[in-house]
Coordinates of C-alpha atoms and ligand atoms in Angstrom, one line a residue:
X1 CA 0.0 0.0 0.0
X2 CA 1.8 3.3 -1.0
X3 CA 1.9 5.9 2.0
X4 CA -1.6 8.3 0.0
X5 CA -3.4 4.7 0.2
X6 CA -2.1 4.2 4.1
X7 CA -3.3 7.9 4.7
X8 CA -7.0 7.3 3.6
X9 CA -7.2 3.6 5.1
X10 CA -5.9 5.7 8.3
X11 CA -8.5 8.5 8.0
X12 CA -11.3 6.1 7.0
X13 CA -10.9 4.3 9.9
X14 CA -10.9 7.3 12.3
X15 CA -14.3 8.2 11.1
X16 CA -17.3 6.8 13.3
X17 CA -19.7 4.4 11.0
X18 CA -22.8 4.3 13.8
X19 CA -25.5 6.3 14.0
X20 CA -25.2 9.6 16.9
X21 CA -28.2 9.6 18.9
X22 CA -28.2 11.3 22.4
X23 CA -24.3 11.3 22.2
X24 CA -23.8 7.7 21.9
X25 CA -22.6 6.0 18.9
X26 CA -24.7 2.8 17.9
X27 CA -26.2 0.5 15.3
X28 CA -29.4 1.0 13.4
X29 CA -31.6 -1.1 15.1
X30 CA -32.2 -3.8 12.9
X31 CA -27.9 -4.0 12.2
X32 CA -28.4 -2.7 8.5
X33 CA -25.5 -1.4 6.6
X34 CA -24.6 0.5 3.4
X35 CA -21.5 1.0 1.2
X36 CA -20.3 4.7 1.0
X37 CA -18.1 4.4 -2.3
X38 CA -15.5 6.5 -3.8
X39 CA -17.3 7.9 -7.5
X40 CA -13.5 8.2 -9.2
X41 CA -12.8 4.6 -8.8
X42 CA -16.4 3.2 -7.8
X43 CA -14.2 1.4 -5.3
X44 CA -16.1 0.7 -1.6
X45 CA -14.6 2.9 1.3
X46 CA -16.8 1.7 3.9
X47 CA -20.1 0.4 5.3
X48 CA -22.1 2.7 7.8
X49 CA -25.5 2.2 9.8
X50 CA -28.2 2.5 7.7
X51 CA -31.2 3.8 10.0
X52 CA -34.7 2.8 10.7
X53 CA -37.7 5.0 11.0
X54 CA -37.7 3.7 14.8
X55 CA -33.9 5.1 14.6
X56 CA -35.1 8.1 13.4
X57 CA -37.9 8.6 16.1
X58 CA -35.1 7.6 18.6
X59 CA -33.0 10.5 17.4
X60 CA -35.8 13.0 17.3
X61 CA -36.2 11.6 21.3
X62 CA -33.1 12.8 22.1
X63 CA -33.5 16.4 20.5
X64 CA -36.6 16.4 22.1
X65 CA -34.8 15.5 25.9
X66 CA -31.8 17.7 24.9
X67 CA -33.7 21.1 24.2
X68 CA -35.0 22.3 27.5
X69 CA -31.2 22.5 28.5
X70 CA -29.9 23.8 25.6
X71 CA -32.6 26.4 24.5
X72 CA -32.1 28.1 28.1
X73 CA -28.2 27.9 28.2
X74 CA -27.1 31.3 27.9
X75 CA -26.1 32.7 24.3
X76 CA -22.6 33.6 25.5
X77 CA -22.0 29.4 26.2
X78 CA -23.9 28.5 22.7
X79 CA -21.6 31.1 20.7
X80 CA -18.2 29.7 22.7
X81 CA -19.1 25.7 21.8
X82 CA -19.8 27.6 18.3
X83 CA -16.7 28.8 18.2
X84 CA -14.6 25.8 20.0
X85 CA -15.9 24.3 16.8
X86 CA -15.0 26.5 14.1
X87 CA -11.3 26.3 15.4
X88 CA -11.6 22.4 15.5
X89 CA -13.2 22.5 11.9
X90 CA -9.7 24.8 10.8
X91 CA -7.3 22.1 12.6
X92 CA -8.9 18.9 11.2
X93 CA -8.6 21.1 7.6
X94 CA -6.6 18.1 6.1
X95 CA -8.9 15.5 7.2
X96 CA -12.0 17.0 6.3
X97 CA -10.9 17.7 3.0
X98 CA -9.6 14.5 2.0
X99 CA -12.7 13.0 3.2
X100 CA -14.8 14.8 1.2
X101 CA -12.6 14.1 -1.7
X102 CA -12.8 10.5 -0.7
X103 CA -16.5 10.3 -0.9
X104 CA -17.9 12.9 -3.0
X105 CA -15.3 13.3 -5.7
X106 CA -14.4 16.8 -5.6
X107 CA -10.7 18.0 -6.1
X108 CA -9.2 18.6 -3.1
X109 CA -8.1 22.7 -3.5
X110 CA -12.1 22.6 -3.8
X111 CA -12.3 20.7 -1.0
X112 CA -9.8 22.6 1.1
X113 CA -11.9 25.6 0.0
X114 CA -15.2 23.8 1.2
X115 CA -14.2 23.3 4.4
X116 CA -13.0 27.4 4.5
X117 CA -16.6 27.9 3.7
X118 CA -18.4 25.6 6.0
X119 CA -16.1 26.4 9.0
X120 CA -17.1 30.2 8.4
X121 CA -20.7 28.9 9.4
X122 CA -20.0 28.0 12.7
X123 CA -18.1 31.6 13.0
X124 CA -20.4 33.7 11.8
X125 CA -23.5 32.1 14.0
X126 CA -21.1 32.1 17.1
X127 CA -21.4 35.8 16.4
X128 CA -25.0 36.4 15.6
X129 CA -26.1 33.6 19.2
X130 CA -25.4 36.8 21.3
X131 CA -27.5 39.1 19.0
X132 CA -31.2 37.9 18.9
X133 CA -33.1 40.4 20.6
X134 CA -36.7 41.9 20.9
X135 CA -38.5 44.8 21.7
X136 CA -40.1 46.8 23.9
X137 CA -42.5 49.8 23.7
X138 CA -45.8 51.7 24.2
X139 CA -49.1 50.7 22.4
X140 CA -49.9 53.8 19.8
X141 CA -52.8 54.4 22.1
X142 CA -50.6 54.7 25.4
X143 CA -52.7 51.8 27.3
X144 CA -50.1 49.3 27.6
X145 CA -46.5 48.2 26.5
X146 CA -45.7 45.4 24.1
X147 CA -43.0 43.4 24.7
X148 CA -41.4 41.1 21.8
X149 CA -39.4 38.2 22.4
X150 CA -38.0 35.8 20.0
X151 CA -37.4 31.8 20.9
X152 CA -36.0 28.9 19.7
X153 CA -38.4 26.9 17.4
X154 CA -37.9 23.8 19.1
X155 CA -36.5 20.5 17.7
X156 CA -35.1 20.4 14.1
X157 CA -35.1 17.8 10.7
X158 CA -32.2 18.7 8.6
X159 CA -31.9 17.5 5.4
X160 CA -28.3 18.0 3.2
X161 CA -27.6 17.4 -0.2
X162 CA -24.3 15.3 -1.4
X163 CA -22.5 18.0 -3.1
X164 CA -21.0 20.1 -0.4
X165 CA -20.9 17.7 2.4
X166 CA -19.4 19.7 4.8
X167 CA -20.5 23.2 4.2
X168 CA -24.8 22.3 3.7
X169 CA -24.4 20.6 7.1
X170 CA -22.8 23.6 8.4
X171 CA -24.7 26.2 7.0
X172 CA -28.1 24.5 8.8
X173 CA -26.1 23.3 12.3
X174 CA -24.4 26.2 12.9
X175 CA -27.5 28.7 13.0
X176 CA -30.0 26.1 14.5
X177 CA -27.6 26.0 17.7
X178 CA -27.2 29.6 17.5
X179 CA -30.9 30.4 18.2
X180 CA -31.2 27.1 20.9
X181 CA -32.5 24.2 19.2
X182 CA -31.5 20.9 19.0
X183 CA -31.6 18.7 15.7
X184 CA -31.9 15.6 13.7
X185 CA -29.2 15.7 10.7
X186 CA -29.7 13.8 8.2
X187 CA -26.9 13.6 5.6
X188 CA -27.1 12.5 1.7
X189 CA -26.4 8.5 1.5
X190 CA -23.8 8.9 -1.0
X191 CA -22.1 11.2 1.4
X192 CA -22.4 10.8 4.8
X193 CA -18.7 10.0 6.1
X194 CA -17.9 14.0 6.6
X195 CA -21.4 14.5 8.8
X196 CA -20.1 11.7 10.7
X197 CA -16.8 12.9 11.3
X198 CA -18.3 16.7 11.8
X199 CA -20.5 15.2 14.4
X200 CA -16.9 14.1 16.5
X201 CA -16.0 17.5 16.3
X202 CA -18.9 19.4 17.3
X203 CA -18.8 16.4 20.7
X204 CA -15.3 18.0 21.2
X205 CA -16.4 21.4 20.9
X206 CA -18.8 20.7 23.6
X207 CA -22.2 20.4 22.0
X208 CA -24.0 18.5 24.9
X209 CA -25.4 15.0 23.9
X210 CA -28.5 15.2 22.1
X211 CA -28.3 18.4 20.7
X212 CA -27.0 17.0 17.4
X213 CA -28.1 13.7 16.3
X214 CA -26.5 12.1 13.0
X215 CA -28.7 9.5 11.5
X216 CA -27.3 8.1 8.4
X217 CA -30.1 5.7 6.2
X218 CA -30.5 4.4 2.5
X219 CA -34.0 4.5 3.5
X220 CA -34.5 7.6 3.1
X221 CA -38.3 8.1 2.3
X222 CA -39.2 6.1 5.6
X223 CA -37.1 7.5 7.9
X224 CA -38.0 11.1 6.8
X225 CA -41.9 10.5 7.3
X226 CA -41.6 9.4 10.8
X227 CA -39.4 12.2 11.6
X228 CA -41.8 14.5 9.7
X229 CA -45.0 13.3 10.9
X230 CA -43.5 13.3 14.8
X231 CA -46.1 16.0 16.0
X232 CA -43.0 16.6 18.7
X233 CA -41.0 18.6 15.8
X234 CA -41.4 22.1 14.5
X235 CA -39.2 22.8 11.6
X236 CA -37.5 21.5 8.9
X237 CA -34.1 22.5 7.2
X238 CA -33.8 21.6 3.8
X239 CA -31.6 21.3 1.0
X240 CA -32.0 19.2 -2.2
X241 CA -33.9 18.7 -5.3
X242 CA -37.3 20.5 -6.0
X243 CA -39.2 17.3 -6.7
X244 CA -37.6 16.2 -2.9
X245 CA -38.1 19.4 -1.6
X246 CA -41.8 19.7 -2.7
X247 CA -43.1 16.3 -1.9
X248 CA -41.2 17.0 2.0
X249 CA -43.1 20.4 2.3
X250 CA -46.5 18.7 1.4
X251 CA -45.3 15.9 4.5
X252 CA -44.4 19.3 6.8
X253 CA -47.6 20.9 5.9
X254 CA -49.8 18.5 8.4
X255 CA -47.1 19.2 11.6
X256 CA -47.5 23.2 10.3
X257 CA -43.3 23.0 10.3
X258 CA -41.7 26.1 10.1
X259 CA -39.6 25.5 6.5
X260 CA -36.3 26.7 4.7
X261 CA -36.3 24.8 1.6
X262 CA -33.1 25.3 -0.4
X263 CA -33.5 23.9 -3.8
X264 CA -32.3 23.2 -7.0
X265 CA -31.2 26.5 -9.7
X266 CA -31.3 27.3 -13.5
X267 CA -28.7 30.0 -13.1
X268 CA -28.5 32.5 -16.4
X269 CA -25.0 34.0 -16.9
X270 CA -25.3 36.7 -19.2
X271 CA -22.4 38.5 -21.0
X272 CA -23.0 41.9 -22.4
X273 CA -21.2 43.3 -25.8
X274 CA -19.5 46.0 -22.8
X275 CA -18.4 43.3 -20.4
X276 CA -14.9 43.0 -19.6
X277 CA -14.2 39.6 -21.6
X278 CA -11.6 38.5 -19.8
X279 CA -13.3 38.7 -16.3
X280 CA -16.5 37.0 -18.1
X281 CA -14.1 34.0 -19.0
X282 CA -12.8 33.9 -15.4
X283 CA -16.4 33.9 -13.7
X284 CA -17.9 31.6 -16.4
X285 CA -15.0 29.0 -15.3
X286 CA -15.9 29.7 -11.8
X287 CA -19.7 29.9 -11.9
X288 CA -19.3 26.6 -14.1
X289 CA -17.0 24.5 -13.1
X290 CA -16.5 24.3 -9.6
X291 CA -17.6 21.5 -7.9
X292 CA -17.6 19.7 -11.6
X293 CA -20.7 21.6 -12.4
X294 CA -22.5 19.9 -9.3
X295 CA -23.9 22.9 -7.7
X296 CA -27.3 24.6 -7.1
X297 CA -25.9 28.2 -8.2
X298 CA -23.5 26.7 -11.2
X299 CA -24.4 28.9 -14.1
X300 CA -26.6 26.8 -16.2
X301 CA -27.4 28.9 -19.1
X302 CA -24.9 31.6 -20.7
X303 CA -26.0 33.7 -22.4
X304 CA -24.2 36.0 -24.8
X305 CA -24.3 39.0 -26.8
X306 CA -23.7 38.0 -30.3
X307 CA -21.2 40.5 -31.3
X308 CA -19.1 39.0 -28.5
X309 CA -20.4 35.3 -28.4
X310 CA -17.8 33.7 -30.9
X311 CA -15.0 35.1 -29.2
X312 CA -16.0 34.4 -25.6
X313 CA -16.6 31.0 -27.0
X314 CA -12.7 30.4 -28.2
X315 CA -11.6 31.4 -25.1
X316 CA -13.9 29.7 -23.1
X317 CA -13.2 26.6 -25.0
X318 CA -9.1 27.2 -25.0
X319 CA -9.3 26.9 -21.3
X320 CA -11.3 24.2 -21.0
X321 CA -8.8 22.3 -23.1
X322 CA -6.5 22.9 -20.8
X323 CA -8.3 21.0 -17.6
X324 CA -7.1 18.4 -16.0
X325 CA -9.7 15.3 -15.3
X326 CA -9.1 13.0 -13.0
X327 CA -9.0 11.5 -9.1
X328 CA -9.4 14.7 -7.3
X329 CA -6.4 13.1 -5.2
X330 CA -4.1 14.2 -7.7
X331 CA -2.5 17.3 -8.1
X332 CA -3.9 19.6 -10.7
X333 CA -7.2 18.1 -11.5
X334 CA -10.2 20.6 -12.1
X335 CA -12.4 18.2 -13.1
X336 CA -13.3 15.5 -10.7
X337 CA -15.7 12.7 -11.4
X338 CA -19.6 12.9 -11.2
X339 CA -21.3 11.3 -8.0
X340 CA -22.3 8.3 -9.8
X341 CA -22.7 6.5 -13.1
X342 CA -26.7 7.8 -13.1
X343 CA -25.4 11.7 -12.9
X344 CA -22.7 10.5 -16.4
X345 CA -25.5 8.8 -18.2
X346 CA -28.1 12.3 -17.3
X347 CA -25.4 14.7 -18.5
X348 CA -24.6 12.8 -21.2
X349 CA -28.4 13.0 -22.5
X350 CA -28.4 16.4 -22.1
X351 CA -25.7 16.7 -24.4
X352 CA -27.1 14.6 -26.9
X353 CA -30.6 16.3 -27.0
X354 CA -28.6 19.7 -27.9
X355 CA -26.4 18.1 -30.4
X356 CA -29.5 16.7 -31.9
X357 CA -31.3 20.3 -32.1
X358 CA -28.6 21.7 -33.8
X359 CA -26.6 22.6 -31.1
X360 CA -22.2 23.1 -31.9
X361 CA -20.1 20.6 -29.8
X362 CA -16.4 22.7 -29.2
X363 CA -14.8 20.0 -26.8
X364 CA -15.9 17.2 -24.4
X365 CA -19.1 15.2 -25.3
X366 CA -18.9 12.1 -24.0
X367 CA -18.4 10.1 -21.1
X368 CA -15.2 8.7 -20.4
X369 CA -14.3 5.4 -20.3
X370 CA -12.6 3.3 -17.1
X371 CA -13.4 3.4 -13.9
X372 CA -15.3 6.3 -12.7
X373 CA -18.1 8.1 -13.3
X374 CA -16.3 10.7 -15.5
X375 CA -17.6 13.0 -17.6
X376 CA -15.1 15.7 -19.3
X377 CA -15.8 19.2 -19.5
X378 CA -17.6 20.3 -22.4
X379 CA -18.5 23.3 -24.5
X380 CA -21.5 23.8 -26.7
X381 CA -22.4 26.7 -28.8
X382 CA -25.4 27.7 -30.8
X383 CA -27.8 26.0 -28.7
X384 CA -31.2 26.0 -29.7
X385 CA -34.2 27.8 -27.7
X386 CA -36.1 24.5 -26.2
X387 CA -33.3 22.4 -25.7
X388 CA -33.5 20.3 -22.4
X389 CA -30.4 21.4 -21.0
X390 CA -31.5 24.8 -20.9
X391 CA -34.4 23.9 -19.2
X392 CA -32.9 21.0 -17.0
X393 CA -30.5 21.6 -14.3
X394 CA -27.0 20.4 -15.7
X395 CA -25.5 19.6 -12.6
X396 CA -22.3 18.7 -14.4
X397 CA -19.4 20.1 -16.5
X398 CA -21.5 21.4 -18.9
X399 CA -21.5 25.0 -20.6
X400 CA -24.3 25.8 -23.3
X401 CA -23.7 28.9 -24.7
X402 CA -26.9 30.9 -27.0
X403 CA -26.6 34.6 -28.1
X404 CA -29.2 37.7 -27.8
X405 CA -29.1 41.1 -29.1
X406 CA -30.6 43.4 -26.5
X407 CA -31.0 43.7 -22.7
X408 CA -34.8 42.7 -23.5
X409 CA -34.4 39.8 -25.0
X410 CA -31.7 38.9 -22.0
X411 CA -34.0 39.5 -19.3
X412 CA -36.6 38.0 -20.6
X413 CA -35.1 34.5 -21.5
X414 CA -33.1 34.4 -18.3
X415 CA -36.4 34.9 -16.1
X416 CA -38.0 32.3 -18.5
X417 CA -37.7 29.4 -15.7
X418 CA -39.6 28.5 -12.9
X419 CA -36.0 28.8 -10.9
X420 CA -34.7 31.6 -9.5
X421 CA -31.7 30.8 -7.0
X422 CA -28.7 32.7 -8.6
X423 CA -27.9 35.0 -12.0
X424 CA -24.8 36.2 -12.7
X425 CA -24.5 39.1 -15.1
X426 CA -21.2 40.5 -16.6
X427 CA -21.3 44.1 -18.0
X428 CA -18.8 47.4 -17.3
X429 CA -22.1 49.8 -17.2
X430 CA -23.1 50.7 -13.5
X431 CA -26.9 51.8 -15.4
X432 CA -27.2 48.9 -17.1
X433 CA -25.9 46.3 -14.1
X434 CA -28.2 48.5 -11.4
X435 CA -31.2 47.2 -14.3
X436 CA -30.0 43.9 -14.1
X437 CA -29.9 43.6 -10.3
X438 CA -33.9 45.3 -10.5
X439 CA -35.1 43.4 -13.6
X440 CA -34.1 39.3 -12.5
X441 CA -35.7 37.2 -10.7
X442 CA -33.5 35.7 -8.4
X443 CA -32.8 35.7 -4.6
X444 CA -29.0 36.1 -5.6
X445 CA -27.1 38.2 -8.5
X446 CA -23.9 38.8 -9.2
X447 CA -22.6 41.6 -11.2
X448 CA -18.8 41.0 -12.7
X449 CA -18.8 38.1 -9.9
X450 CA -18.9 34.4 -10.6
X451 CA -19.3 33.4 -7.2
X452 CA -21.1 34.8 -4.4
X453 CA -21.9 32.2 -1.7
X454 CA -20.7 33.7 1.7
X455 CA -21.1 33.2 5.3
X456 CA -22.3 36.3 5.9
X457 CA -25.4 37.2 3.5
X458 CA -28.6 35.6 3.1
X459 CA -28.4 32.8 0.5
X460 CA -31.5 31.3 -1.1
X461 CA -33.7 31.8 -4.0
X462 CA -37.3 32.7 -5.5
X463 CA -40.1 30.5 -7.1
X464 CA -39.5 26.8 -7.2
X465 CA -35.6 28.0 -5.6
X466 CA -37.1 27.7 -2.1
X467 CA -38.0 29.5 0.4
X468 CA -36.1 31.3 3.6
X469 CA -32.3 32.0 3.5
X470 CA -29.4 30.4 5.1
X471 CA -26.3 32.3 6.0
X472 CA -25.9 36.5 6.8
X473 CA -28.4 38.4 9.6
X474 CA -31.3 36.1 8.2
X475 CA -30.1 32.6 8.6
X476 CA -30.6 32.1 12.8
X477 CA -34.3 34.2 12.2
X478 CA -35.1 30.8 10.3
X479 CA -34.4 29.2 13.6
X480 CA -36.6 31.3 16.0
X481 CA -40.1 32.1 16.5
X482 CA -41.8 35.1 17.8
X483 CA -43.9 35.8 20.8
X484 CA -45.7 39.2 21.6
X485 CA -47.2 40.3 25.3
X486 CA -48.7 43.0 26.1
X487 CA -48.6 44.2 29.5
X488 CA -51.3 46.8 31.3
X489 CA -50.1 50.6 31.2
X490 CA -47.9 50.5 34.2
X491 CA -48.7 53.9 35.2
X492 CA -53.1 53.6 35.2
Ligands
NAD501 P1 -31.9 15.2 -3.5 O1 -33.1 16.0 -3.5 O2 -31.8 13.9 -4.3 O3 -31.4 14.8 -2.0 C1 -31.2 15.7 -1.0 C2 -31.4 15.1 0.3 O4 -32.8 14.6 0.4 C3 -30.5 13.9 0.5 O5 -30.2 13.8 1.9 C4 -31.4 12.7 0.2 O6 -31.1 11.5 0.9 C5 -32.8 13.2 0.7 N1 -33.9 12.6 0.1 C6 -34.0 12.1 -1.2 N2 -35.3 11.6 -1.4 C7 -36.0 11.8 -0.2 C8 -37.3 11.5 0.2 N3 -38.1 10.9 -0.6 N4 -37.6 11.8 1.5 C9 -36.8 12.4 2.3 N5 -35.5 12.7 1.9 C10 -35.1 12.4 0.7 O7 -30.7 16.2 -4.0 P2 -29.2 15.8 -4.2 O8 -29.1 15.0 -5.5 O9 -28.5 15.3 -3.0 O10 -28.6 17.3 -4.4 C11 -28.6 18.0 -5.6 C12 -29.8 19.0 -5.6 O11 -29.6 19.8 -4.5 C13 -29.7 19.9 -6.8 O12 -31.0 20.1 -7.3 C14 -29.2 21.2 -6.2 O13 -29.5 22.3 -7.0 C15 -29.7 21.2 -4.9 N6 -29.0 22.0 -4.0 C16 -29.5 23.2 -3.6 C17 -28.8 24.1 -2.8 C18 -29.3 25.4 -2.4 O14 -28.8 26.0 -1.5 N7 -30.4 25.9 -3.1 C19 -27.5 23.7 -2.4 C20 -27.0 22.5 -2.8 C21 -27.7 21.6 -3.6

């Protein structure tokens, strides 16, 4: 075994593979297993507990027993365990990353970068735990004061997504603690090794038992109803698929959950004829490509004025040549492997239904073969108005590229989807970007930027994007719920 192989076997094995319920590790009750496997070489890197829905009742048990202590500890103690954990999350750096890497595919600068992200989660909501206040004042009329108080909502379900293992989990833990509730994680199957090993840090931090519970499960459907339909929880976290997240808000809708519903995006980038080209190039590379394509605000759509289309589209394409595709283990690679063989053939059809309408294939285009669940980087051009993978979200290294001629007929086609999560919009007129920002509808835009996830503002979308925000000044209001009293006039 060469000394990178020893290093995972080593790490793998320090990573917990029970289920974390009421800070005890243990089977799922019935002793089911599933394989967590590695998507560059479809190898098998371990086996972990598979839960029950009695599991997951047993979980949402020991939020239930944990949150009278933890909703009255004081903010100052939540923030410090907060904080214990951010600095834990920056010293196991390394291990994080290469775990996520391991299971999830994703080169490991993007990794490294992940686990900056996520980390600033548990910073930033260690900041905002000592900030949640209410108010206090006179009626209009002068007859009595009202007082308004803001509380934990009570027990949690959160739901994360496979592609940023660390930072999804983060982004939901981090402000549910904040604001004194407890919660029930439950991690995507195909990645649930870096919950698990988060879960050890956030025991280290201090996080008392109970207060997060880690239930990993292939059966996912059953497990989530009888967490869902537990009349002892009160909100649910989120953040997935629109088809997922609409059939778990109709389940939320009979326990009247409090919901933040992160979901899936059809991002627009649009270059204008004034944009600086070169920073277009470097945002589209960015807004495309990172995570392989496998991200809710990855630019979906381009579109591009045609007096500039052709050349953004050679220099697009150069670049792209250039990638490197491979383990994300090895130094250089940009393009890691998809999450699974599915995700390859899905891409793959996209591909094929804009080559058949007439689309222009510049590079990439087919899977690749070996083991792997690769799929290279690929450039089409001319793509034709209907084409699926202009309507579909790509969620791979995929970027389609059609032309307009005015800042009408931009606005309107990137509005023309039922998303609205992110747009990104490259142009060097103030006027024209300030139109932009007014005229798209999206809960995020960004304006000669090609990313613009942060810790600190409110991310989430419009229409079938979601619904509340995760992250910045809003993220812990998702958490807590508001009471009003109103008190006699103390002076009658
Ligand atoms: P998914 O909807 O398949 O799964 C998300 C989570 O839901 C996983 O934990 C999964 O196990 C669970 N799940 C699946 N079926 C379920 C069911 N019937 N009942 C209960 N839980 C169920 O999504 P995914 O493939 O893991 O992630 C990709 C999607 O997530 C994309 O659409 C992407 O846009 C979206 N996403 C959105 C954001 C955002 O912030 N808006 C961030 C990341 C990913």
């Amino acid at each position: 075994m060469g000394q990178e192989q020893e290093q995972e076997r080593a790490l793998l094995e320090r990573v917990p593979s029970g289920l974390f319920i009421g800070g005890k590790w243990r089977e799922a009750a019935d002793g089911g297993t599933f394989a967590v496997h590695d998507p560059a070489t479809g190898a098998v890197l371990t086996q972990v507990a598979s839960a029950t829905a009695d599991d997951g009742r047993a979980a949402l048990d020991a939020a239930c027993d944990a949150f009278p202590a933890w909703s009255t500890t004081p903010a100052r103690e939540r923030a410090e365990t907060l904080r214990r954990a951010f600095d834990l999350v920056q010293e196991r750096a390394d291990d994080l990353a290469l775990l996520m890497t391991l299971e999830m595919g994703k080169p490991l600068a993007e990794s490294r970068a992940e686990v900056t992200y996520g980390s600033e989660f548990l910073r930033w909501f260690s900041e905002e735990a000592a900030r949640v206040q209410g108010r206090y004042g006179p009626t209009p009329e002068g007859t009595g004061r009202m007082i308004v108080t803001r509380h934990p909502v009570g027990p949690c379900y959160l739901v994360t997504p496979w592609n940023f293992p660390l930072a999804m989990a983060t982004r939901k833990i981090a402000p549910a603690l904040a604001a004194g509730c407890t919660v029930v994680v439950k991690p995507a199957s195909a990645t649930p090794l870096t919950t698990l090993l988060l879960a050890t840090i956030l025991e280290e931090a201090g996080v008392p038992a109970g207060v997060v519970n880690v239930i990993t499960t292939r059966q996912t459907g059953p497990v989530s109803e009888a967490v869902l339909t537990d009349p002892r929880l009160r909100k649910l976290s989120f953040t997935g698929s629109t088809a997922v997240g609409q059939s778990l808000l109709r389940q939320a809708a009979d326990g009247v959950l409090r919901t933040s519903m992160e979901l899936g995006g059809n991002a627009p980038f649009i270059v204008f004829d004034d944009a600086d080209l070169d920073a277009a190039v470097e945002g589209a590379l960015a807004a495309k490509f990172r995570n392989t394509g496998q991200a809710c605000t990855a630019a979906n759509r381009f579109l591009v004025h045609s007096s500039v289309a052709d050349d953004f589209a050679r220099r697009v394409t150069e670049r792209v040549e250039a990638f490197c595709t491979g383990r994300g283990t090895e130094e250089g690679v940009v393009i890691g492997p998809l999450i699974d063989d599915d995700a390859v053939e899905r891409v793959h059809a996209l591909v094929e239904d804009a080559v058949a309408r007439g689309a222009v294939l510049r590079t990439g285009g087919a899977p690749l073969d070996g083991p792997g669940s690769f799929y290279p980087a690929t450039i089409l051009t001319d793509v034709a108005p209907g084409s699926d993978v202009l309507r579909e979200e790509i969620f791979g290294p995929v970027l389609a590229i059609s032309t307009f001629d005015d800042e009408d007929e931009a606005v309107r086609r990137a509005n023309d989807t039922p998303h609205g999560l992110v747009a990104y919009v490259y142009t060097r007129s103030l006027t024209r970007g300030q139109r932009m920002i007014e005229r798209l509808e999206s809960g995020m835009v960004g304006v000669n930027a090609g990313v613009v996830s942060n810790a600190a503002a409110p991310f989430g979308g419009w229409k079938y994007s979601g619904l509340g925000r995760e992250g910045g000044a809003e993220g812990i209001d998702e958490y807590l719920q508001t009471k009003y009293t109103l008190t006699g006039d103390p002076f009658a």
